[in-house]
Short mmCIF file of C-alpha atoms in Angstrom, two decimals:
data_model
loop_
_atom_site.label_atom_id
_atom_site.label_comp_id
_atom_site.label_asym_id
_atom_site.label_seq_id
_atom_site.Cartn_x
_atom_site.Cartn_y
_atom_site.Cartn_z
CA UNK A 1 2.99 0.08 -20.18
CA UNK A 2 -0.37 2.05 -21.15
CA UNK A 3 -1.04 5.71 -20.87
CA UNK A 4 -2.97 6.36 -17.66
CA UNK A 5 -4.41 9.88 -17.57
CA UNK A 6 -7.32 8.47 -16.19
CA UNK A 7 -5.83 7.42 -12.59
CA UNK A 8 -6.34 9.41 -9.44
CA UNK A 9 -5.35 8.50 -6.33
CA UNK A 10 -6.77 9.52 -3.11
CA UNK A 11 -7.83 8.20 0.78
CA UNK A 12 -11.06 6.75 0.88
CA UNK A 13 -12.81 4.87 3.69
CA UNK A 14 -12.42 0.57 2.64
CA UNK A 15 -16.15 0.87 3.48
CA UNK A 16 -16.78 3.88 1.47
CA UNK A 17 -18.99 2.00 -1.30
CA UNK A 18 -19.78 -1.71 -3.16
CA UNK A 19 -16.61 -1.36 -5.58
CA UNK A 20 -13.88 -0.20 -2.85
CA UNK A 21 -15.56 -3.08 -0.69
CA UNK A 22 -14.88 -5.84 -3.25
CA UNK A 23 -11.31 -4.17 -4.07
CA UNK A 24 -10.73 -5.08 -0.18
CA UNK A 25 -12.18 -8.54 -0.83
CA UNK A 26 -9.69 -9.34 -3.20
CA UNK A 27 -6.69 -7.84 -1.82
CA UNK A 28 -7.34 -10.01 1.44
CA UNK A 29 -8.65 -12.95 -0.83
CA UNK A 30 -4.91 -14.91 0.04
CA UNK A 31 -3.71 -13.57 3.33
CA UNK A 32 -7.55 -12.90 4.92
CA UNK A 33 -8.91 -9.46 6.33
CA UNK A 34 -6.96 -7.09 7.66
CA UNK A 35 -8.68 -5.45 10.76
CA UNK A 36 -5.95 -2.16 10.73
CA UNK A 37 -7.05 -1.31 7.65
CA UNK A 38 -10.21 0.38 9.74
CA UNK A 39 -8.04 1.10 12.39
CA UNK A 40 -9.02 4.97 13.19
CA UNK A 41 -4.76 5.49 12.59
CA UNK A 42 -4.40 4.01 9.07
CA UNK A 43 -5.33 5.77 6.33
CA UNK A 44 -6.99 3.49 3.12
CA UNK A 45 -5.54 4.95 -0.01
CA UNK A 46 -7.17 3.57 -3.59
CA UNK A 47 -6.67 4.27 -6.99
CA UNK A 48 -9.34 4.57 -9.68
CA UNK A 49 -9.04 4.49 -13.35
CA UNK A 50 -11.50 5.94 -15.22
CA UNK A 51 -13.13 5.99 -11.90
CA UNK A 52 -13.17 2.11 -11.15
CA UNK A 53 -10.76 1.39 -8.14
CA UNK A 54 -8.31 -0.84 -9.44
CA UNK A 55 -5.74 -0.67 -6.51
CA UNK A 56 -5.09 0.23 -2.70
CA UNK A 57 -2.46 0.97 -0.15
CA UNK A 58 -3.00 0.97 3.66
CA UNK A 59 -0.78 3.48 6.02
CA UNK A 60 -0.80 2.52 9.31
CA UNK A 61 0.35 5.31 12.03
CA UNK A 62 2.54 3.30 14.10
CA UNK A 63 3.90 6.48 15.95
CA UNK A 64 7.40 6.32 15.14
CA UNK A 65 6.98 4.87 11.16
CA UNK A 66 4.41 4.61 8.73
CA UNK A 67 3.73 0.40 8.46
CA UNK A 68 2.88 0.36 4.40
CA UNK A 69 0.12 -2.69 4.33
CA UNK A 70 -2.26 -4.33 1.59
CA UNK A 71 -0.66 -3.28 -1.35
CA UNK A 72 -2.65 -4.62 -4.65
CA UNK A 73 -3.54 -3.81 -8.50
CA UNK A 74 -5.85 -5.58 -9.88
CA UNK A 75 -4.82 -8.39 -12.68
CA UNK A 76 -5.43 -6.62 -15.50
CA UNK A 77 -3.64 -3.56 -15.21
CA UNK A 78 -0.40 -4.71 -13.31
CA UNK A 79 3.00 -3.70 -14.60
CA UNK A 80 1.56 0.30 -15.72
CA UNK A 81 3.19 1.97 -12.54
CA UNK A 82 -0.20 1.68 -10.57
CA UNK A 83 1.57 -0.08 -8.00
CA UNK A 84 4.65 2.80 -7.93
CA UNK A 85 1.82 5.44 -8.03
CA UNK A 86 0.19 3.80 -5.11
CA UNK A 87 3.78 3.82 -2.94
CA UNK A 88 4.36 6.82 -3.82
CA UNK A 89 0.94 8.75 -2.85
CA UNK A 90 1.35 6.45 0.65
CA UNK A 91 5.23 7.85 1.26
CA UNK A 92 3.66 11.50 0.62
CA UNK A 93 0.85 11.07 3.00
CA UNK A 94 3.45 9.51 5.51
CA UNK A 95 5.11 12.91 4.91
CA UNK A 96 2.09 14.83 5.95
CA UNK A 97 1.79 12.71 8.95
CA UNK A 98 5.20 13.97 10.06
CA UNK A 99 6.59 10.39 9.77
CA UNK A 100 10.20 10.09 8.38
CA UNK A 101 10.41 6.31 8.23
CA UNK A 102 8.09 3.59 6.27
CA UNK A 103 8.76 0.09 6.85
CA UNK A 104 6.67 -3.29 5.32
CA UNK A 105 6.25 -6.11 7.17
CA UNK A 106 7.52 -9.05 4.50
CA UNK A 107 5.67 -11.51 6.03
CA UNK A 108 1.80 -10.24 5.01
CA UNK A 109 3.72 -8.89 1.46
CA UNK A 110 3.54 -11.04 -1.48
CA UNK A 111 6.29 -10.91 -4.12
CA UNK A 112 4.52 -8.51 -6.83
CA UNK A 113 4.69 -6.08 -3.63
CA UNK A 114 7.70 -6.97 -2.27
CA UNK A 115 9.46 -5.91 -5.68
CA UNK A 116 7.35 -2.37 -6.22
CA UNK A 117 8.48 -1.63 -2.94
CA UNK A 118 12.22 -2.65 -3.46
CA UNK A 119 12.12 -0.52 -6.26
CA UNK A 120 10.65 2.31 -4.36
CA UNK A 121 13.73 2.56 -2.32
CA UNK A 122 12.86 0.28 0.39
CA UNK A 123 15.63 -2.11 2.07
CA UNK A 124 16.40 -5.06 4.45
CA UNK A 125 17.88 -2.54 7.57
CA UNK A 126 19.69 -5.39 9.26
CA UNK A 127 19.85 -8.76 9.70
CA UNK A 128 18.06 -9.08 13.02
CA UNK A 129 15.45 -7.88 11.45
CA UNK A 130 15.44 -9.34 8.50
CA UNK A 131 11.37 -9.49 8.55
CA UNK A 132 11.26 -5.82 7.45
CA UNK A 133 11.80 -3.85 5.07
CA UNK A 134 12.74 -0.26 5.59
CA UNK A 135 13.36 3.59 4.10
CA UNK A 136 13.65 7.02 5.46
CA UNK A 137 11.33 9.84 3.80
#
């Protein structure tokens, strides 16, 4: 793991400018665009090191939980936290929100994901619904 004192994390639009726009590219490139990431209820949360975006978070406001989508780092700084960082800053805004429960939808998560969310706390709630994984804030 590398020293990061250059990351900051923080919403931005996924249309806010060229580089956030090809971060979205790529973290659709396998599972195609995601239309609720402009959804006026999801908030697009991206972190930049050394200001170049090098990974993103959606929070989608589904009323009663915060649906965690599109979590990605790019290759060549996977496995520093960024990932952690990135769950972490989209639990706190969940927070804000007045949510108390985040759930991810295992289906649209790939496995890098998948585990950076296990790790985060997040669990299989039952097994009729064994699509989801789940944690209370």
């Amino acid at each position: 793991m590398i020293e990061l004192p250059d990351l900051t994390i923080k919403v931005e639009s996924p249309s806010s400018s060229d580089d956030v726009s090809d971060l979205v590219a790529l973290c659709c490139a396998n599972t195609g665009m995601d239309p609720e990431l402009y959804a006026p209820n999801a908030q697009f949360i991206v972190a930049r090191l050394g200001g170049r975006p090098v990974g993103c978070i959606a929070l989608v406001d589904q009323l009663r939980f915060a649906e965690a989508r599109r979590l990605y780092v790019v290759d060549d700084v996977r496995g520093n936290g960024i990932g952690a960082a990135l769950v972490a800053a989209m639990e706190a805004a969940a927070r804000d929100l007045g949510l108390r429960r985040v759930r991810l939808n295992l289906s649209t998560s790939g496995r890098h994901a998948r585990r950076t969310f296990q790790q985060a706390g997040l669990y299989s709630v039952s097994a009729a619904d064994v699509g989801w994984l789940e944690k209370s804030l």
